[in-house]
Amino acid sequence: MKNKKNILIIFGTRPEAIKMAPLVHAFKVEESFNTKVLVTAQHREMLDQVLQLFEITPDYDLNLMKPGQTLSDVHCNVLKGVESIILESKPDYMFVHGDTATSTAAAQAGFYHQIPVAHIEAGLRTGNMYSPFPEEINRKLTAQMATYHFAPTELAKDNLLKENNTQSIVVTGNTVIDALQWVMEKIKREKIQYPELKGINLDEKIVLITGHRRENFGEGFLNICHAIKVLAEKNGDSTFIYPVHLNPNVRKPVNEILTGIENIKLIEPLTYEPFIALMSSSYLVLTDSGGIQEEAPGLGKPVLVMRDTTERPEAVKAGTVRLVGTDKNAIITHVQELMDSREKYDLMAQAKNPYGDGKASSRIVSFFKSLQRVDV
Ligand code: UD1
Ligand code: UDP
């Protein structure tokens, strides 16, 4: 086909892979685009889990993860690695996602070669440069280098406008909802007994826990773990399930403080499908994750966020997400309140979804198809 455009979709971590997978599939079926996938493998095992589920075989794999890598390690290796693929694959457009080291360094490589960069999940802000760290600044830097901004919500669009990113902002919803809807349909259709969830009784009162934020390393994580320990002791009839992130800064305190407690199950990071199955059977979610703040409201699960700030205030406003910080007593008080008060629990446990309708990827593809029509 005349005018066929080369698309290069780039990601490297678990959450980026989940949120880019629907976009990869939406582009791949379009004959007017030659779509290639480049993974940096900033994550390895946690990325491969997602690639397998969504049946994506990358065209390029930088395979750059090292145990205990620093932010500079990742940034430098992504910059050089993506540059080499740009020279080989000659993309017309590059796609990056969100706020990771992969997205910012890849956007920079695109900018250096004057290739238009499309930024998916653009415009989320806390206004605090150290929280989330380094993601707040990563996301702002990527916005500066991007040509096309795909904002999940109107609020995200307003944030971009305030920073004078006035060119090509499209509000699409978040592609995480596309992924979530796809996986929920699969779960309902296939009714699989997941081997990863063997030994977990999904009918029990489950508190699902995740945590990995850099700004919580050290004292924050110690507080979080001590709070979980107290909560597990107080709520002997409930199970606290914690799929532990592979970052050694997370694993060390979690394993030291929480191993050997009967109703705390420390498990390996779960593939997306059993993770969502587990979340949809949980009573509540205690997390510092970004993506989970977007998914849980859609499933009607209250989320207590162990952070002082959030770049996703929409669900806080909708009443399904509450910021509880990382103070030990504050975490205990907020969780216990929802364990004890059905009334307070019901107020939060309402399925609301401020993050989209599952059609974000098709809106992004339509935008690029309309650019092609103008080009003809
Ligand atoms: C990264 C992102 C963060 C995102 C998070 C999602 C940056 C700066 N941080 O943080 O925005 O929220 O991913 O989880 O981009 N590891 C493994 N195997 C894996 C993944 C990680 O062993 O599959 C271990 C390695 O020791 C690695 C370390 O975790 O060096 C840290 O990984 P890294 O991607 O640098 O940071 P995250 O904390 O995962
Ligand atoms: N997730 C997963 N398995 C797990 C924990 C989380 O598949 O064991 C998914 C979760 O549903 C969400 C994403 O991973 O889509 C969030 O990743 P993470 O919390 O690592 O990163 P963040 O969203 O904070 O950048």
Coordinates of C-alpha atoms and ligand atoms in Angstrom, one line a residue:
M1 CA 0.0 0.0 0.0
K2 CA 1.2 3.5 -0.9
N3 CA 2.0 5.7 2.1
K4 CA 2.3 2.8 4.5
K5 CA 3.7 4.2 7.8
N6 CA 6.3 2.6 10.0
I7 CA 5.1 2.5 13.6
L8 CA 7.5 1.6 16.4
I9 CA 5.8 0.8 19.8
I10 CA 8.2 0.8 22.7
F11 CA 7.9 -0.4 26.3
G12 CA 9.9 -2.2 28.9
T13 CA 8.1 -2.7 32.2
R14 CA 5.1 -4.8 33.3
P15 CA 2.6 -1.9 33.5
E16 CA 3.6 -0.4 30.2
A17 CA 3.3 -3.8 28.5
I18 CA -0.3 -4.3 29.9
K19 CA -1.3 -0.8 28.8
M20 CA 0.4 -1.0 25.4
A21 CA -0.8 -4.5 24.5
P22 CA -4.2 -3.4 23.3
L23 CA -2.6 -0.7 21.2
V24 CA -0.2 -3.2 19.6
H25 CA -3.2 -5.4 18.6
A26 CA -5.2 -2.4 17.4
F27 CA -2.4 -1.3 15.1
K28 CA -1.4 -4.8 13.9
V29 CA -4.7 -5.4 12.2
E30 CA -4.4 -2.1 10.2
E31 CA -2.9 -2.8 6.8
S32 CA -1.9 0.8 6.3
F33 CA 0.7 0.6 9.1
N34 CA 3.8 -1.5 9.3
T35 CA 3.8 -2.1 13.1
K36 CA 6.9 -3.2 15.0
V37 CA 7.3 -3.7 18.8
L38 CA 10.5 -2.9 20.6
V39 CA 10.9 -4.0 24.2
T40 CA 13.7 -2.6 26.2
A41 CA 13.3 -5.4 28.9
Q42 CA 13.8 -2.8 31.7
H43 CA 11.8 -5.6 33.4
R44 CA 12.4 -9.2 32.3
E45 CA 10.3 -11.9 34.0
M46 CA 7.5 -9.4 34.8
L47 CA 7.5 -8.2 31.2
D48 CA 7.6 -11.7 29.7
Q49 CA 4.5 -12.7 31.7
V50 CA 2.6 -10.0 29.9
L51 CA 4.0 -10.7 26.5
Q52 CA 3.0 -14.3 26.8
L53 CA -0.6 -13.5 27.9
F54 CA -1.2 -11.1 25.1
E55 CA 0.7 -13.2 22.6
I56 CA 3.0 -10.5 21.5
T57 CA 6.4 -11.4 20.0
P58 CA 8.6 -8.4 20.0
D59 CA 10.5 -7.5 16.8
Y60 CA 13.3 -6.1 18.8
D61 CA 14.4 -6.9 22.4
L62 CA 17.2 -4.9 24.0
N63 CA 17.3 -7.3 27.0
L64 CA 18.9 -4.7 29.2
M65 CA 17.6 -5.6 32.7
K66 CA 20.3 -6.0 35.3
P67 CA 19.7 -7.0 39.0
G68 CA 19.6 -3.9 41.1
Q69 CA 20.0 -1.5 38.1
T70 CA 20.1 2.2 38.8
L71 CA 18.0 4.9 37.1
S72 CA 21.0 6.0 35.1
D73 CA 21.8 2.5 34.0
V74 CA 18.4 2.1 32.5
H75 CA 18.2 5.6 31.0
C76 CA 21.6 5.3 29.2
N77 CA 21.1 1.8 28.0
V78 CA 17.6 2.6 26.6
L79 CA 18.8 5.8 24.9
K80 CA 21.6 3.9 23.1
G81 CA 19.6 0.8 22.4
V82 CA 16.6 2.6 21.0
E83 CA 18.8 4.7 18.8
S84 CA 20.3 1.6 17.2
I85 CA 16.8 0.3 16.4
I86 CA 15.7 3.7 15.0
L87 CA 18.6 3.5 12.6
E88 CA 17.6 0.0 11.6
S89 CA 13.8 0.3 11.4
K90 CA 13.4 3.9 10.3
P91 CA 10.0 4.6 12.1
D92 CA 7.7 7.3 10.9
Y93 CA 6.2 7.5 14.4
M94 CA 7.3 6.2 17.8
F95 CA 5.0 5.3 20.7
V96 CA 6.0 5.5 24.3
H97 CA 3.9 5.1 27.5
G98 CA 3.6 6.9 30.8
D99 CA 6.5 7.7 33.1
T100 CA 9.1 5.0 33.2
A101 CA 12.8 5.3 32.5
T102 CA 12.1 3.4 29.2
S103 CA 9.5 5.9 28.1
T104 CA 11.6 9.0 28.8
A105 CA 14.8 7.7 27.3
A106 CA 13.1 6.3 24.3
A107 CA 11.3 9.6 23.7
Q108 CA 14.7 11.3 23.9
A109 CA 16.2 9.0 21.3
G110 CA 13.2 9.8 19.0
F111 CA 13.6 13.5 19.6
Y112 CA 17.4 13.3 18.8
H113 CA 16.4 11.7 15.4
Q114 CA 13.5 14.1 14.9
I115 CA 10.9 11.3 14.8
P116 CA 7.5 12.3 16.0
V117 CA 6.8 10.7 19.4
A118 CA 3.3 9.8 20.5
H119 CA 2.9 9.8 24.3
I120 CA 0.3 7.4 25.6
E121 CA -1.2 8.2 29.1
A122 CA 0.1 11.8 28.9
G123 CA -0.7 14.6 31.4
L124 CA -0.9 12.9 34.8
R125 CA 0.6 15.1 37.4
T126 CA 1.0 15.4 41.2
G127 CA 2.8 18.7 41.1
N128 CA 5.5 17.3 43.4
M129 CA 8.8 16.5 41.7
Y130 CA 9.8 13.8 44.2
S131 CA 6.5 12.0 44.3
P132 CA 6.2 9.7 42.5
F133 CA 9.9 9.6 42.1
P134 CA 11.3 9.8 39.4
E135 CA 8.0 9.3 37.5
E136 CA 6.6 12.8 37.9
I137 CA 9.6 14.4 36.1
N138 CA 9.9 11.5 33.7
R139 CA 6.3 12.2 32.5
K140 CA 6.9 15.9 32.2
L141 CA 10.1 15.4 30.2
T142 CA 8.4 13.0 27.9
A143 CA 5.6 15.6 27.3
Q144 CA 8.2 18.1 26.3
M145 CA 9.7 15.8 23.6
A146 CA 6.4 14.4 22.3
T147 CA 4.5 15.6 19.3
Y148 CA 1.2 13.8 20.0
H149 CA -0.3 13.6 23.5
F150 CA -3.0 11.0 24.3
A151 CA -4.5 12.0 27.6
P152 CA -6.6 9.5 29.5
T153 CA -8.9 12.1 31.1
E154 CA -10.0 15.7 30.7
L155 CA -8.0 16.5 33.8
A156 CA -4.8 15.1 32.3
K157 CA -5.5 17.3 29.2
D158 CA -5.9 20.4 31.4
N159 CA -2.5 19.6 33.0
L160 CA -0.9 19.5 29.6
L161 CA -2.5 22.7 28.5
K162 CA -1.3 24.5 31.7
E163 CA 2.2 23.5 30.7
N164 CA 1.7 24.9 27.2
N165 CA 1.7 21.6 25.4
T166 CA -1.1 22.8 23.2
Q167 CA -0.3 20.7 20.1
S168 CA -2.3 17.5 19.3
I169 CA -3.9 16.5 22.6
V170 CA -6.5 13.8 22.3
V171 CA -8.6 12.6 25.3
T172 CA -8.9 8.8 24.8
G173 CA -9.6 7.1 28.1
N174 CA -6.9 4.9 29.5
T175 CA -5.8 1.8 27.5
V176 CA -5.6 -0.1 30.9
I177 CA -9.4 -0.3 30.7
D178 CA -9.1 -1.9 27.2
A179 CA -6.7 -4.5 28.7
L180 CA -8.9 -5.0 31.8
Q181 CA -12.1 -5.6 29.8
W182 CA -10.3 -8.1 27.6
V183 CA -8.9 -10.0 30.5
M184 CA -12.2 -10.0 32.5
E185 CA -14.0 -11.4 29.5
K186 CA -11.3 -14.1 29.2
I187 CA -11.6 -14.9 32.9
K188 CA -15.4 -15.2 32.7
R189 CA -15.3 -17.2 29.5
E190 CA -12.6 -19.7 30.4
K191 CA -13.2 -20.2 34.1
I192 CA -9.6 -21.4 34.6
Q193 CA -8.3 -22.7 38.0
Y194 CA -5.1 -20.8 38.0
P195 CA -2.1 -22.9 39.3
E196 CA -0.6 -19.7 40.7
L197 CA -3.6 -19.3 43.0
K198 CA -3.6 -22.9 44.3
G199 CA -3.9 -22.9 48.1
I200 CA -5.8 -19.6 48.1
N201 CA -9.5 -19.8 49.1
L202 CA -11.1 -17.0 47.0
D203 CA -14.2 -17.1 49.2
E204 CA -12.2 -15.8 52.2
K205 CA -12.0 -12.2 53.1
I206 CA -8.9 -11.2 51.1
V207 CA -6.8 -8.1 51.5
L208 CA -4.7 -7.8 48.3
I209 CA -1.4 -5.9 48.7
T210 CA 1.2 -4.6 46.3
G211 CA 4.0 -2.1 46.7
H212 CA 7.1 -1.0 44.9
R213 CA 7.5 2.8 44.8
R214 CA 11.0 4.2 45.1
E215 CA 9.9 7.1 47.3
N216 CA 8.7 4.5 49.8
F217 CA 12.0 2.6 50.0
G218 CA 13.6 2.5 53.5
E219 CA 11.4 3.8 56.3
G220 CA 8.2 3.9 54.2
F221 CA 8.4 0.2 53.4
L222 CA 9.3 -0.7 57.0
N223 CA 6.2 1.2 58.2
I224 CA 4.0 -0.6 55.5
C225 CA 5.3 -4.0 56.5
H226 CA 4.8 -3.4 60.3
A227 CA 1.3 -2.1 59.6
I228 CA 0.4 -5.3 57.6
K229 CA 1.8 -7.5 60.4
V230 CA -0.4 -5.8 63.0
L231 CA -3.5 -6.0 60.7
A232 CA -2.9 -9.7 60.0
E233 CA -2.7 -10.3 63.8
K234 CA -5.9 -8.3 64.4
N235 CA -7.9 -10.0 61.6
G236 CA -7.1 -13.6 62.0
D237 CA -10.2 -14.6 59.9
S238 CA -8.8 -12.7 56.8
T239 CA -6.0 -13.5 54.4
F240 CA -3.5 -11.0 53.4
I241 CA -2.1 -11.8 49.9
Y242 CA 1.0 -10.0 48.7
P243 CA 2.5 -10.8 45.3
V244 CA 6.0 -9.4 46.0
H245 CA 7.6 -7.2 43.3
L246 CA 11.0 -8.5 42.2
N247 CA 12.9 -5.3 43.1
P248 CA 15.4 -6.3 45.8
N249 CA 14.6 -3.1 47.7
V250 CA 11.1 -4.4 48.1
R251 CA 11.8 -8.0 48.7
K252 CA 14.2 -7.6 51.5
P253 CA 12.0 -5.8 54.1
V254 CA 8.9 -7.7 53.0
N255 CA 10.5 -11.1 53.4
E256 CA 12.3 -10.1 56.7
I257 CA 9.2 -8.7 58.4
L258 CA 6.3 -10.7 56.9
T259 CA 7.6 -14.3 56.4
G260 CA 6.1 -17.0 58.7
I261 CA 2.8 -15.3 59.6
E262 CA 0.0 -17.7 59.1
N263 CA -2.6 -15.5 57.3
I264 CA 0.0 -13.6 55.2
K265 CA 0.8 -15.2 51.9
L266 CA 3.8 -13.8 50.2
I267 CA 3.8 -15.0 46.6
E268 CA 5.7 -14.3 43.4
P269 CA 4.4 -11.5 41.0
L270 CA 1.3 -12.9 39.3
T271 CA 0.6 -13.0 35.6
Y272 CA -2.0 -10.3 34.8
E273 CA -4.9 -12.8 34.3
P274 CA -4.7 -14.5 37.7
F275 CA -3.9 -11.2 39.3
I276 CA -7.1 -9.6 38.0
A277 CA -9.0 -12.8 39.0
L278 CA -7.6 -12.4 42.5
M279 CA -8.4 -8.7 42.6
S280 CA -12.0 -9.3 41.6
S281 CA -12.4 -11.8 44.5
S282 CA -10.7 -9.5 47.1
Y283 CA -12.3 -7.5 49.8
L284 CA -10.0 -4.5 49.4
V285 CA -6.7 -3.5 47.9
L286 CA -3.8 -1.9 49.7
T287 CA -1.2 -0.6 47.3
D288 CA 1.1 2.1 46.1
S289 CA 0.7 1.1 42.4
G290 CA -0.5 3.4 39.7
G291 CA -2.3 1.0 37.4
I292 CA -4.2 -0.7 40.3
Q293 CA -5.7 2.7 41.2
E294 CA -7.2 2.6 37.7
E295 CA -8.3 -1.0 37.6
A296 CA -9.8 -1.6 41.0
P297 CA -12.5 1.1 40.8
G298 CA -13.8 -0.6 37.6
L299 CA -14.1 -3.8 39.7
G300 CA -15.8 -2.1 42.6
K301 CA -13.0 -2.7 45.0
P302 CA -12.0 -0.1 47.5
V303 CA -8.3 0.9 47.2
L304 CA -6.2 2.4 50.0
V305 CA -3.1 4.0 48.5
M306 CA 0.0 4.0 50.6
R307 CA 1.3 7.3 49.2
D308 CA 1.1 11.0 50.1
T309 CA 0.2 12.1 46.6
T310 CA -1.5 10.7 43.5
E311 CA -1.4 11.7 39.9
R312 CA -4.7 9.8 39.5
P313 CA -7.2 12.0 41.6
E314 CA -10.2 11.0 39.5
A315 CA -10.9 7.9 41.5
V316 CA -10.3 9.6 44.8
K317 CA -13.0 12.1 43.7
A318 CA -15.3 9.3 42.7
G319 CA -14.9 7.9 46.2
T320 CA -13.3 4.5 45.5
V321 CA -9.7 5.4 46.2
R322 CA -8.4 6.9 49.4
L323 CA -4.8 8.2 50.1
V324 CA -3.5 6.8 53.4
G325 CA 0.2 7.6 53.2
T326 CA 2.9 5.4 54.7
D327 CA 2.5 6.1 58.5
K328 CA 2.1 2.8 60.2
N329 CA -0.8 3.9 62.4
A330 CA -2.7 5.6 59.6
I331 CA -2.5 2.5 57.5
I332 CA -3.8 0.3 60.3
T333 CA -6.7 2.8 61.1
H334 CA -7.9 3.1 57.5
V335 CA -7.7 -0.6 56.8
Q336 CA -9.4 -1.6 60.1
E337 CA -12.2 0.9 59.5
L338 CA -13.1 -0.8 56.2
M339 CA -12.7 -4.3 57.8
D340 CA -15.2 -3.3 60.6
S341 CA -17.7 -0.9 59.1
R342 CA -19.9 -2.4 56.3
E343 CA -21.4 1.1 55.9
K344 CA -18.1 2.8 55.2
Y345 CA -17.0 -0.2 53.0
D346 CA -20.1 0.0 50.9
L347 CA -19.6 3.7 50.3
M348 CA -16.3 2.9 48.7
A349 CA -17.1 -0.4 47.0
Q350 CA -19.0 0.9 44.1
A351 CA -18.1 0.1 40.6
K352 CA -17.1 3.4 39.0
N353 CA -14.8 3.9 36.1
P354 CA -13.4 7.4 35.5
Y355 CA -10.7 6.0 33.2
G356 CA -12.4 5.1 30.1
D357 CA -14.7 2.8 28.1
G358 CA -12.3 0.2 26.7
K359 CA -12.0 2.0 23.4
A360 CA -8.8 4.1 24.0
S361 CA -6.6 2.1 21.6
S362 CA -9.1 2.4 18.7
R363 CA -9.3 6.1 19.3
I364 CA -5.5 6.4 19.1
V365 CA -5.4 4.3 15.9
S366 CA -8.2 6.4 14.3
F367 CA -6.2 9.5 15.0
F368 CA -3.2 8.2 13.1
K369 CA -5.5 7.0 10.3
S370 CA -6.9 10.5 10.0
L371 CA -3.3 11.9 9.7
Q372 CA -2.7 9.4 6.9
R373 CA -5.8 10.7 5.0
V374 CA -4.5 14.2 5.3
D375 CA -1.1 13.0 4.0
V376 CA -2.6 11.4 0.8
Ligands
UD1_1 C1 9.8 0.5 37.3 C2 9.4 1.9 36.9 C3 8.2 2.3 37.7 C4 7.1 1.4 37.5 C5 7.5 0.0 37.9 C6 6.4 -1.0 37.7 C7 11.2 3.5 36.4 C8 12.1 4.5 36.9 N1 10.5 2.8 37.3 O1 10.2 0.4 38.7 O2 7.8 3.6 37.2 O3 6.0 1.8 38.4 O4 8.7 -0.4 37.1 O5 6.6 -2.2 38.3 O6 11.1 3.3 35.2 N2 13.4 -6.9 38.6 C9 13.6 -8.2 38.3 N3 12.8 -8.8 37.3 C10 11.8 -8.0 36.7 C11 11.6 -6.7 37.1 C12 12.4 -6.2 38.1 O7 14.4 -8.9 38.8 O8 11.1 -8.6 35.8 C13 14.3 -6.3 39.7 C14 15.7 -6.1 39.2 O9 16.6 -6.3 40.2 C15 15.7 -4.7 38.7 C16 14.9 -4.1 39.8 O10 13.8 -5.0 40.1 O11 17.0 -4.1 38.7 C17 14.3 -2.7 39.6 O12 13.6 -2.7 38.3 P1 13.4 -1.2 37.7 O13 12.6 -1.4 36.4 O14 14.6 -0.4 37.6 O15 12.5 -0.5 38.8 P2 11.0 -0.8 39.3 O16 11.1 -0.5 40.8 O17 10.6 -2.1 38.8
UDP2 N1 -0.1 -6.6 38.3 C1 0.1 -8.0 37.9 N2 0.6 -8.9 38.7 C2 1.0 -8.6 40.0 C3 0.8 -7.2 40.4 C4 0.3 -6.3 39.6 O1 -0.2 -8.3 36.7 O2 1.4 -9.5 40.7 C5 -0.6 -5.6 37.3 C6 -1.7 -4.7 37.8 O3 -3.0 -5.3 37.6 C7 -1.5 -3.5 37.0 C8 0.0 -3.4 36.8 O4 0.5 -4.8 37.1 O5 -2.0 -3.5 35.7 C9 0.6 -2.5 37.8 O6 2.0 -2.6 37.9 P1 2.9 -2.0 39.0 O7 2.1 -1.8 40.2 O8 4.2 -2.8 39.0 O9 3.3 -0.6 38.3 P2 2.6 0.9 38.3 O10 1.2 0.7 37.7 O11 2.6 1.4 39.7 O12 3.5 1.7 37.4

